Coordinates of C-alpha atoms in Angstrom, one line a residue:
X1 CA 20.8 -15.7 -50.9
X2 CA 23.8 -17.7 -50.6
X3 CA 26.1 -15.2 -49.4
X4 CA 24.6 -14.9 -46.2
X5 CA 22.9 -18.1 -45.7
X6 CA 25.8 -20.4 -44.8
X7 CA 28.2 -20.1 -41.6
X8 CA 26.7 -17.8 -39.5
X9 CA 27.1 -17.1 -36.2
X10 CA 29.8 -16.7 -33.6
X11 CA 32.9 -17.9 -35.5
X12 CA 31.8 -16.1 -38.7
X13 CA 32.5 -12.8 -36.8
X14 CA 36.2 -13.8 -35.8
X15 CA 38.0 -14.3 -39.2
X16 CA 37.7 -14.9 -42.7
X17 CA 34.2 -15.7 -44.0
X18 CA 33.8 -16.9 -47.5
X19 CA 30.1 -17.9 -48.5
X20 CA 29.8 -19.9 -51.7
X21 CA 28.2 -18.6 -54.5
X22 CA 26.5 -19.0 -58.1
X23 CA 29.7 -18.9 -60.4
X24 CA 28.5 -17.6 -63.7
X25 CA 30.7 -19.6 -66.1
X26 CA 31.6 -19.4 -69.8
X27 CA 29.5 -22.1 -71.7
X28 CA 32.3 -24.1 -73.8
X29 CA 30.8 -25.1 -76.5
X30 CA 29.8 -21.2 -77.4
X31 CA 33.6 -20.4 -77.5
X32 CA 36.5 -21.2 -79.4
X33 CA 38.4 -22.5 -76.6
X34 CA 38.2 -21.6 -72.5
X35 CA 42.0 -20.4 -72.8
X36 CA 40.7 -17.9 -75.6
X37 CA 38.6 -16.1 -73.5
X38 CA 40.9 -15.8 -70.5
X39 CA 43.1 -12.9 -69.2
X40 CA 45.8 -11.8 -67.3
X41 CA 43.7 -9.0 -64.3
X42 CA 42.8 -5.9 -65.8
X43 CA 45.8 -4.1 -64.7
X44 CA 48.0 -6.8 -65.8
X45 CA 47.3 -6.4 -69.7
X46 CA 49.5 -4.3 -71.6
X47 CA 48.3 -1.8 -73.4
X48 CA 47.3 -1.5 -76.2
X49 CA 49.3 -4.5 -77.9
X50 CA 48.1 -6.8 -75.3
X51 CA 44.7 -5.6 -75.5
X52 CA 44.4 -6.0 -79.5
X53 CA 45.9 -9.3 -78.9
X54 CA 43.2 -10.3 -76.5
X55 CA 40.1 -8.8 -78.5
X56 CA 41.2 -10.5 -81.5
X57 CA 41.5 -13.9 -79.7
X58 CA 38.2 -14.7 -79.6
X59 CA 35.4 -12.5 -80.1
X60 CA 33.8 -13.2 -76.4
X61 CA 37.2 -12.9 -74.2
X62 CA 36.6 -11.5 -70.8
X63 CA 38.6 -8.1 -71.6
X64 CA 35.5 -6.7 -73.3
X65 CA 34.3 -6.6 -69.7
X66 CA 37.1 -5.6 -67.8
X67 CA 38.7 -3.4 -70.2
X68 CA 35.6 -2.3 -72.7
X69 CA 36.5 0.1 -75.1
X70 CA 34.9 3.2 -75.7
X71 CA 34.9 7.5 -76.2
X72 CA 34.2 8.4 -72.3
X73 CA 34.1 6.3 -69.1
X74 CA 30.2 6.2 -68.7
X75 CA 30.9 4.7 -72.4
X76 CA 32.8 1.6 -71.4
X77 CA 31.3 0.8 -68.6
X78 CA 27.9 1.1 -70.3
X79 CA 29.3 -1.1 -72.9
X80 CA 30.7 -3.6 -70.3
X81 CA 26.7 -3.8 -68.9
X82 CA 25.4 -4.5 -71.7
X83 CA 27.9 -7.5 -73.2
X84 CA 27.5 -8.7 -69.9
X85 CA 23.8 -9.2 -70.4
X86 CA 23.8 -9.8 -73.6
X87 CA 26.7 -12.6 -73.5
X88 CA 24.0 -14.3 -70.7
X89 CA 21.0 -14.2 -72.9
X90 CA 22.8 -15.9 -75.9
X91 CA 23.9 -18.7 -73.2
X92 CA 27.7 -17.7 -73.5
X93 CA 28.0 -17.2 -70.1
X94 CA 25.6 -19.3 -68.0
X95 CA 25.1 -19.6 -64.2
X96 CA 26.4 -23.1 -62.3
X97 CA 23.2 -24.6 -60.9
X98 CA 23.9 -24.0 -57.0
X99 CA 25.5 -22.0 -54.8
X100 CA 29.0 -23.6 -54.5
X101 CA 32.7 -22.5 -53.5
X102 CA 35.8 -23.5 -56.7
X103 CA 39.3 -25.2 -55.9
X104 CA 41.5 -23.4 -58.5
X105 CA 45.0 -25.0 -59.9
X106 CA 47.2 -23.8 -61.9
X107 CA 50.2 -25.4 -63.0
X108 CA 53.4 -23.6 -64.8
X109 CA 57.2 -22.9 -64.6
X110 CA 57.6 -24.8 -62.0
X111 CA 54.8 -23.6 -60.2
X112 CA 52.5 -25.0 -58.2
X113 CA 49.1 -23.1 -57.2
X114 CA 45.6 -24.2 -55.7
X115 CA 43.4 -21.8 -53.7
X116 CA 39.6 -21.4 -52.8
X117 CA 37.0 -18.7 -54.9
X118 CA 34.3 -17.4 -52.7
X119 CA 32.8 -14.4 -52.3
X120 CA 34.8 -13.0 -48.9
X121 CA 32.6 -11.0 -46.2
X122 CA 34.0 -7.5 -46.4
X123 CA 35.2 -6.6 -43.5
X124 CA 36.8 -3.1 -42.0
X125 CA 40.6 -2.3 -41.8
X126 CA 40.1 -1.9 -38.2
X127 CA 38.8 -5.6 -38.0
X128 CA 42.3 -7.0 -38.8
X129 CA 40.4 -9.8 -40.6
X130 CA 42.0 -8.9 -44.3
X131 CA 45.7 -6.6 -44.5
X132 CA 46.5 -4.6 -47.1
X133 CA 49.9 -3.4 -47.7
X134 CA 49.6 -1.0 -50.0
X135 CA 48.2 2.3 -50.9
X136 CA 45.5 3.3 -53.6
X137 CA 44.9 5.8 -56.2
X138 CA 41.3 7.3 -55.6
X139 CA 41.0 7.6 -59.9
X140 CA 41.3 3.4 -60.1
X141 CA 38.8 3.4 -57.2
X142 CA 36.6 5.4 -59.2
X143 CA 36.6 3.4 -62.4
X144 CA 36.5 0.2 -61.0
X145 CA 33.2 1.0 -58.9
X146 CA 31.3 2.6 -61.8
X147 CA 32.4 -0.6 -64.2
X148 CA 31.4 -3.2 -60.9
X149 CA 28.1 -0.9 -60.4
X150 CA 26.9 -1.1 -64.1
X151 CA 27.8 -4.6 -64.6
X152 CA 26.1 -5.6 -60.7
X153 CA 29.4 -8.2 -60.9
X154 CA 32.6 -9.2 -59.3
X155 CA 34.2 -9.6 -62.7
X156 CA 37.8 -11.0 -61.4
X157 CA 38.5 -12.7 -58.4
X158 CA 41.7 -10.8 -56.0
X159 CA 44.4 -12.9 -55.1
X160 CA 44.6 -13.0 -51.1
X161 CA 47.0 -15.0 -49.0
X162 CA 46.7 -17.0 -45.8
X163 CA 49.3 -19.2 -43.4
X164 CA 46.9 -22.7 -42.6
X165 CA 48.2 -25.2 -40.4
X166 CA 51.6 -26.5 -41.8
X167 CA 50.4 -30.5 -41.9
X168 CA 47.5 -29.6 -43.7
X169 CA 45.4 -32.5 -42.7
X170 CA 42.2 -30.8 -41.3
X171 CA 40.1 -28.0 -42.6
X172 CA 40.1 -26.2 -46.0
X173 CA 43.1 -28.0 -46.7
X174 CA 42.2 -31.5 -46.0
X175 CA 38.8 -30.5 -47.8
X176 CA 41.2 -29.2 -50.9
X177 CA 43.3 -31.8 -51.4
X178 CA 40.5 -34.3 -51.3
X179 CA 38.6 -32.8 -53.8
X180 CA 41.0 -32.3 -56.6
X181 CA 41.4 -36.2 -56.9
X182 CA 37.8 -35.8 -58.0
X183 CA 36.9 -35.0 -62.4
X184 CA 37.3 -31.1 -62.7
X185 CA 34.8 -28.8 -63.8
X186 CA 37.2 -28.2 -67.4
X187 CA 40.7 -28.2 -67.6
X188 CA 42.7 -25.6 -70.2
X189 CA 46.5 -24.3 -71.0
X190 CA 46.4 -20.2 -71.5
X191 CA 48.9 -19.1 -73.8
X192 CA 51.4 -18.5 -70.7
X193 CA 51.5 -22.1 -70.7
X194 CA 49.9 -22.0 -67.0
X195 CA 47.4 -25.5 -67.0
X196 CA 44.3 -24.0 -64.9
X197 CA 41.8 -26.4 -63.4
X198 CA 38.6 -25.6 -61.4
X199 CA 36.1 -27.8 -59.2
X200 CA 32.9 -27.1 -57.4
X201 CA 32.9 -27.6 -53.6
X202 CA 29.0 -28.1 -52.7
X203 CA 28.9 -30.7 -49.9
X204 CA 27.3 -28.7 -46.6
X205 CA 29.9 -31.3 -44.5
X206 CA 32.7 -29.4 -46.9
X207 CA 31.5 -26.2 -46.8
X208 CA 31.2 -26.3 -42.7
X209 CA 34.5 -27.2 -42.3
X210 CA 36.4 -24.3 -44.4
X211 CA 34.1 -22.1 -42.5
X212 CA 35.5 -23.3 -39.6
X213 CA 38.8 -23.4 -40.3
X214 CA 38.8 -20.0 -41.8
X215 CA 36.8 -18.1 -39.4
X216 CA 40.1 -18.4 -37.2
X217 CA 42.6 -17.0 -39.9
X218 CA 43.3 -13.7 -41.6
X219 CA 44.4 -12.6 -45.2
X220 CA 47.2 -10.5 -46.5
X221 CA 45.8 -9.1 -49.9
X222 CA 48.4 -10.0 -52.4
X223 CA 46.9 -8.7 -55.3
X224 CA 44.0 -6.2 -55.7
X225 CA 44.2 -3.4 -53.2
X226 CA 42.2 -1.1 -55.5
X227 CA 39.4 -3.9 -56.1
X228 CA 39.2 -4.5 -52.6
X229 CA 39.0 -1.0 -52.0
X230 CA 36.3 -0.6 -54.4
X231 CA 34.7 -3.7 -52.9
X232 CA 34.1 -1.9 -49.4
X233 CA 33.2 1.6 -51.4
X234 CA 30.4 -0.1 -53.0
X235 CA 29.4 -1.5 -49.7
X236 CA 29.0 1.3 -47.9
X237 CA 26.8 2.9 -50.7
X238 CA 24.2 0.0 -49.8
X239 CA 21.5 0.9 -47.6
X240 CA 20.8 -2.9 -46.5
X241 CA 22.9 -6.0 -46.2
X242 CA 23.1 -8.4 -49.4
X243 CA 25.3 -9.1 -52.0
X244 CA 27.2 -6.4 -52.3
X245 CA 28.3 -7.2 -48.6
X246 CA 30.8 -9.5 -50.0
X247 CA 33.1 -9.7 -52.8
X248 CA 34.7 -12.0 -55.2
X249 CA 38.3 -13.5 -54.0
X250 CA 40.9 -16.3 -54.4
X251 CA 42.2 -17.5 -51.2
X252 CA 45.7 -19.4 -51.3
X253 CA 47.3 -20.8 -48.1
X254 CA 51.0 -20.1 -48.4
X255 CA 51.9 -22.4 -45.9
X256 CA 51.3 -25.2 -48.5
X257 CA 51.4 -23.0 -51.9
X258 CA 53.9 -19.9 -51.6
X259 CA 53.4 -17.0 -53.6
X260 CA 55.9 -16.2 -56.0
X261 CA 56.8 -11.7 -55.6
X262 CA 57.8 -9.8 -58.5
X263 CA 58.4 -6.1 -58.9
X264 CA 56.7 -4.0 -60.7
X265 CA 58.7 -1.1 -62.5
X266 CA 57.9 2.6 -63.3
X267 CA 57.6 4.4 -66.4
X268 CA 58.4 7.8 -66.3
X269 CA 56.9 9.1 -68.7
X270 CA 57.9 12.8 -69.3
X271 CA 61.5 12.2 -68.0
X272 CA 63.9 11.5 -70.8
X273 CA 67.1 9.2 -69.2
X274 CA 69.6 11.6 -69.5
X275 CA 67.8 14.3 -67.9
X276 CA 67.3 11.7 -65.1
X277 CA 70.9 11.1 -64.8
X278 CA 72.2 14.5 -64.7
X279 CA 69.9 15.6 -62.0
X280 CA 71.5 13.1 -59.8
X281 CA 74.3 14.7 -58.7
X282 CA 76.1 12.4 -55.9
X283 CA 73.0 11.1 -54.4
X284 CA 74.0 7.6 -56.4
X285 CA 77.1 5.4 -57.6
X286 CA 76.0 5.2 -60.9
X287 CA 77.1 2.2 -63.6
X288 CA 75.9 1.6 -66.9
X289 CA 75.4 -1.5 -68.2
X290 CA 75.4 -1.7 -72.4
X291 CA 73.4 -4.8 -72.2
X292 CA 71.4 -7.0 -72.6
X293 CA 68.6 -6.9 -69.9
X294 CA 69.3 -9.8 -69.1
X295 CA 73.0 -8.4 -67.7
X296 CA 71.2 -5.3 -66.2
X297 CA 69.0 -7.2 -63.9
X298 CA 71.7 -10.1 -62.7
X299 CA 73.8 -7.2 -61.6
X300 CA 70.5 -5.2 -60.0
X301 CA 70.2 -8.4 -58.7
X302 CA 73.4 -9.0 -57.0
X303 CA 73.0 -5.2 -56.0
X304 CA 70.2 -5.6 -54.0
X305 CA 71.8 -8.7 -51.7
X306 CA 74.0 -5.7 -50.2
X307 CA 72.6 -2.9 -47.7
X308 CA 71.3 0.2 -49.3
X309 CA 68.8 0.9 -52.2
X310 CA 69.2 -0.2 -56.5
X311 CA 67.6 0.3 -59.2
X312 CA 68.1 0.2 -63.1
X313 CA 67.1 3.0 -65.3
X314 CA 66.7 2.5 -68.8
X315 CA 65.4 4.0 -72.4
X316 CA 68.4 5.5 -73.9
X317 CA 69.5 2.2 -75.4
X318 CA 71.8 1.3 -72.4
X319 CA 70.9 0.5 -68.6
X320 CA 72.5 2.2 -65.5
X321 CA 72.8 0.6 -62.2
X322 CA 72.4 3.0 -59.2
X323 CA 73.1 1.7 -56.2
X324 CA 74.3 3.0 -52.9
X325 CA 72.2 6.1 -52.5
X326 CA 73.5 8.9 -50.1
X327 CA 72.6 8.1 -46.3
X328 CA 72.5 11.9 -45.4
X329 CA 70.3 12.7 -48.0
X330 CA 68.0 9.5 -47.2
X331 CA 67.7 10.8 -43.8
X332 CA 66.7 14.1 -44.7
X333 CA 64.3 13.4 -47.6
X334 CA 63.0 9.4 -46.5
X335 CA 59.6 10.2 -43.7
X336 CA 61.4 8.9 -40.1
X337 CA 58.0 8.4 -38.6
X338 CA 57.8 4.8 -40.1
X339 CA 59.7 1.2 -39.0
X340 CA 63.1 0.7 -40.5
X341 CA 61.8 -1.5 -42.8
X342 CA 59.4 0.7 -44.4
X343 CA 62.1 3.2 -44.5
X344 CA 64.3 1.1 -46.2
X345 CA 62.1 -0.2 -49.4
X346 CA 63.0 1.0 -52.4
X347 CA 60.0 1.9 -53.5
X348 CA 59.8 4.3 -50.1
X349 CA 63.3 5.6 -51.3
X350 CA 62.5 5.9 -55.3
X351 CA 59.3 8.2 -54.2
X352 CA 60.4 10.2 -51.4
X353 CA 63.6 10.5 -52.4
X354 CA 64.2 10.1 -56.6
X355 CA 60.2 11.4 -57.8
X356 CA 59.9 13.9 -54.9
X357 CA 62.9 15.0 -54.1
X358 CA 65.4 15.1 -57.0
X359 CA 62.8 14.5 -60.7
X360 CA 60.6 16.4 -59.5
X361 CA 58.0 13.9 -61.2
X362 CA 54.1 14.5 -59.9
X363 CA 52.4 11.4 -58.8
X364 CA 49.5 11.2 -61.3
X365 CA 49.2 8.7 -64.2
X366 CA 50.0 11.4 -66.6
X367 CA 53.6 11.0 -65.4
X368 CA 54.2 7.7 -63.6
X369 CA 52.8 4.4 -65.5
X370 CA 53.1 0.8 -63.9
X371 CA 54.5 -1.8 -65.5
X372 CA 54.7 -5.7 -64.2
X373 CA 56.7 -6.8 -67.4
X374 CA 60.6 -5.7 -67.4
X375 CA 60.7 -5.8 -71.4
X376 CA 57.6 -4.0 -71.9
X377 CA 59.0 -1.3 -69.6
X378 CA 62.5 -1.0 -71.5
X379 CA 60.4 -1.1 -74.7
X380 CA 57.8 1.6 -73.7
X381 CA 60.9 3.8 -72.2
X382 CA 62.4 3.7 -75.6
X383 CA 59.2 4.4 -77.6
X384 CA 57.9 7.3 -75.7
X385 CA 61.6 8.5 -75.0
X386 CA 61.0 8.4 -71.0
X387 CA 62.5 6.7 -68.5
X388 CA 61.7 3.3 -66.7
X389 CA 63.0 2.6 -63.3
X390 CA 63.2 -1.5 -62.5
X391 CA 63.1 -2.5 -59.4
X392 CA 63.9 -5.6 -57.1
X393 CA 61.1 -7.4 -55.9
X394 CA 60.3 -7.4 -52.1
X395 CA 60.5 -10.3 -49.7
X396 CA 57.1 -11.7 -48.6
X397 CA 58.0 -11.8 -45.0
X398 CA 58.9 -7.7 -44.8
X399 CA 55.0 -7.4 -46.8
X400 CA 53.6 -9.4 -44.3
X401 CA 55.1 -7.9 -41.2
X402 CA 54.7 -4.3 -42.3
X403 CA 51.3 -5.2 -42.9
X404 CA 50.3 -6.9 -39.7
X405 CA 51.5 -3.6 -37.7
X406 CA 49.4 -1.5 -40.0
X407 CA 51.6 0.0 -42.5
X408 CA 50.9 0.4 -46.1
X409 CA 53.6 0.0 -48.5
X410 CA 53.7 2.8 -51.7
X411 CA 51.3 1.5 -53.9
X412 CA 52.4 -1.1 -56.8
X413 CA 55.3 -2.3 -54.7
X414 CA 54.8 -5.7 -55.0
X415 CA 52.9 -8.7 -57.5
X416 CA 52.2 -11.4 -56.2
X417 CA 51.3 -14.5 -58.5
X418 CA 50.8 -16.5 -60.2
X419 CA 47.7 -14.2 -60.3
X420 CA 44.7 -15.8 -61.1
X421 CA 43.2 -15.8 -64.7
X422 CA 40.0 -13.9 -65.3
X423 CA 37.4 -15.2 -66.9
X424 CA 37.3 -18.7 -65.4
X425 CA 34.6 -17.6 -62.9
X426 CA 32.2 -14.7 -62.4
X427 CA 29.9 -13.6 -60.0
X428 CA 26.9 -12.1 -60.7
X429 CA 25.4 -10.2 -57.8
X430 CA 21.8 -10.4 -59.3
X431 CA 22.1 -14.5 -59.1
X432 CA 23.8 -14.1 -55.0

């Protein structure tokens, strides 16, 4: 099995383990075009305009797995199974001939990105190996493992982060920056206008020296807390090691390709603006802004470079900046058992203090959506006559060292990215 048959031993135990793996791969010359079967991750696409847009794209895109479409869960993920299967058996998506590990690059607005898919060794919280920073919602856990169980795949790779050695001459990245002057495995443009590139690492001199080097580091997860999650639930249903022991990942070294951190904003979804507004009281400076967004988040911006908490609430046509909340009422209404810096995110302050305290808004997806795309929040607010909060995006270096002393962040605080596209590589855990 090729998870577990490369890098054993002593080091493997230490740090980051990622095993090579048969990438099942779309077949290009069953598709219209590698871009057309691409998407953003599953939580990423917009529903249900970006969702139509992808289904209608081509008729094998990679959404009718991730996000099938059907009456009832046990539906989709049904569904999901069986295009999976059936997608293999007309040679649409066909296994690469050995086990191998994939340098991924992607290219776009002024972005440069290249990282390493393997399927990671899951590994406790305890361990330290891999640090989330965020919390989970038990009801995505639940979905994602029945679609991963049905389907026996890792359908998307996560997005994990790790600090190599600045000079980047031995290792992975020595390893990484050789290979990529080599012919990729394709080449395409997605309609972001992101250039993605893959190749195959199979070399057992390669291979050894990546599993060196990484047995030594560890990994902040920068995207997919609730796959991960799902990841170690499914492991610990197994009642022997193999495949499911590890789980499919993109590994970036920051110290040579930082991450780019965006917000992502909340739609309230019950909460009409104005009632938002009046139940504030003085527990903000409030401003509004008549527009356009454009104006609202330049001056969220510049709000957020000064001490205290911001945001911009909008869906009544206009956008209102609130800034300076009150300290007295942070103190009584903000948990104190935390570090400062936990204490002082905003997304700590917008649900201890705004949801809980003052909206009164219940944390279930009935009444708080999560939005990466500021427009499509605005837009939503207006449609649905709600209210969406944006936020400021936090620095990497708080995520990190909140993280490394064990603290989760509220969930969807951060996005990291660029995030890479699904459908470029699977894995199938009947082929590792």
């Amino acid at each position: 099995m090729s998870t577990s048959g490369h890098g054993t031993g002593e080091s493997a135990g230490r740090g980051l383990r990622l095993a090579p793996f048969r990438g099942l791969r779309y077949v290009p010359e069953r598709v219209g075009s590698l871009a057309a079967v691409t998407s953003p991750p599953y939580d990423v696409v917009v529903r249900p305009d970006g969702l139509r847009h992808l289904e209608t794209a081509d008729p094998y895109n990679i959404v009718r797995l991730i996000l099938p479409q059907a009456a009832t869960a046990a539906d989709r993920h049904r569904q999901a199974a069986e295009t999976l299967r059936r997608w293999q058996d007309e040679q649409v998506l066909a296994p690469d001939p050995e086990p191998a590990l994939y340098v991924y690059e992607q290219r776009g607005e002024g972005i440069l990105q290249r990282g390493l898919i393997g399927a990671l060794r899951l590994t406790p919280r305890e361990e330290g190996v891999v640090l989330p920073h965020e919390d989970v919602m038990p009801h995505i856990i639940e979905d994602r493992a029945a679609l991963m169980r049905d389907t026996a795949a890792n359908l998307e790779p996560l997005l994990f982060s790790y600090r190599g050695d600045d000079d980047g001459t031995e290792g992975a990245a020595a390893v990484i920056e050789r290979v990529i002057l080599t012919d990729p495995l394709f080449s395409t443009t997605t309609d972001d206008g992101f250039a993605h590139r893959l190749w195959s690492i199979t070399d057992p001199q390669d291979l050894a020296r990546i599993d060196e080097d990484l047995s030594h580091r560890h990994a902040l997860i920068a995207d997919g807390h609730h796959r991960w999650a799902t990841y170690l639930r499914l492991h610990s249903e197994q009642p022997a090691p193999g495949p499911w022991d590890f789980g499919l990942v993109l590994l970036v070294d920051t110290a040579r390709y930082p991450l780019r951190v965006r917000a992502i904003h909340r739609l309230l979804h019950k909460l009409p603006v104005r009632t938002a507004l009046e139940a504030l009281g003085g527990s903000f400076r409030v401003r509004t802004i008549d527009g356009p967004l454009e104006e609202a988040l330049t001056a969220l911006a510049e709000a957020a470079d000064e001490p205290g908490n911001a945001f911009v609430l909008a869906g009544d046509g206009r956008f209102h900046l609130l800034d300076r909340p009150d300290p007295a009422l942070l103190a009584r209404t903000v948990p104190a058992d935390r570090p400062r810096a936990w204490r002082e995110l905003d997304a700590t302050v917008l649900h201890s203090l705004l949801l809980e305290h003052i909206w009164n808004v219940p944390d279930d997806p009935e009444h708080i959506g999560y939005i990466h795309d500021t427009t499509a929040a605005v837009r939503q607010a207006v449609r649905h006559e709600g209210t969406a909060v944006l936020m400021h995006p936090v620095h990497e270096d708080v995520v990190r060292e909140l993280a490394e002393q064990g603290v989760t962040m509220p969930r969807k605080s951060t996005s990291f990215g660029p995030k890479p596209a699904t459908g470029l590589v699977l894995r199938s855990l009947a082929l590792n």
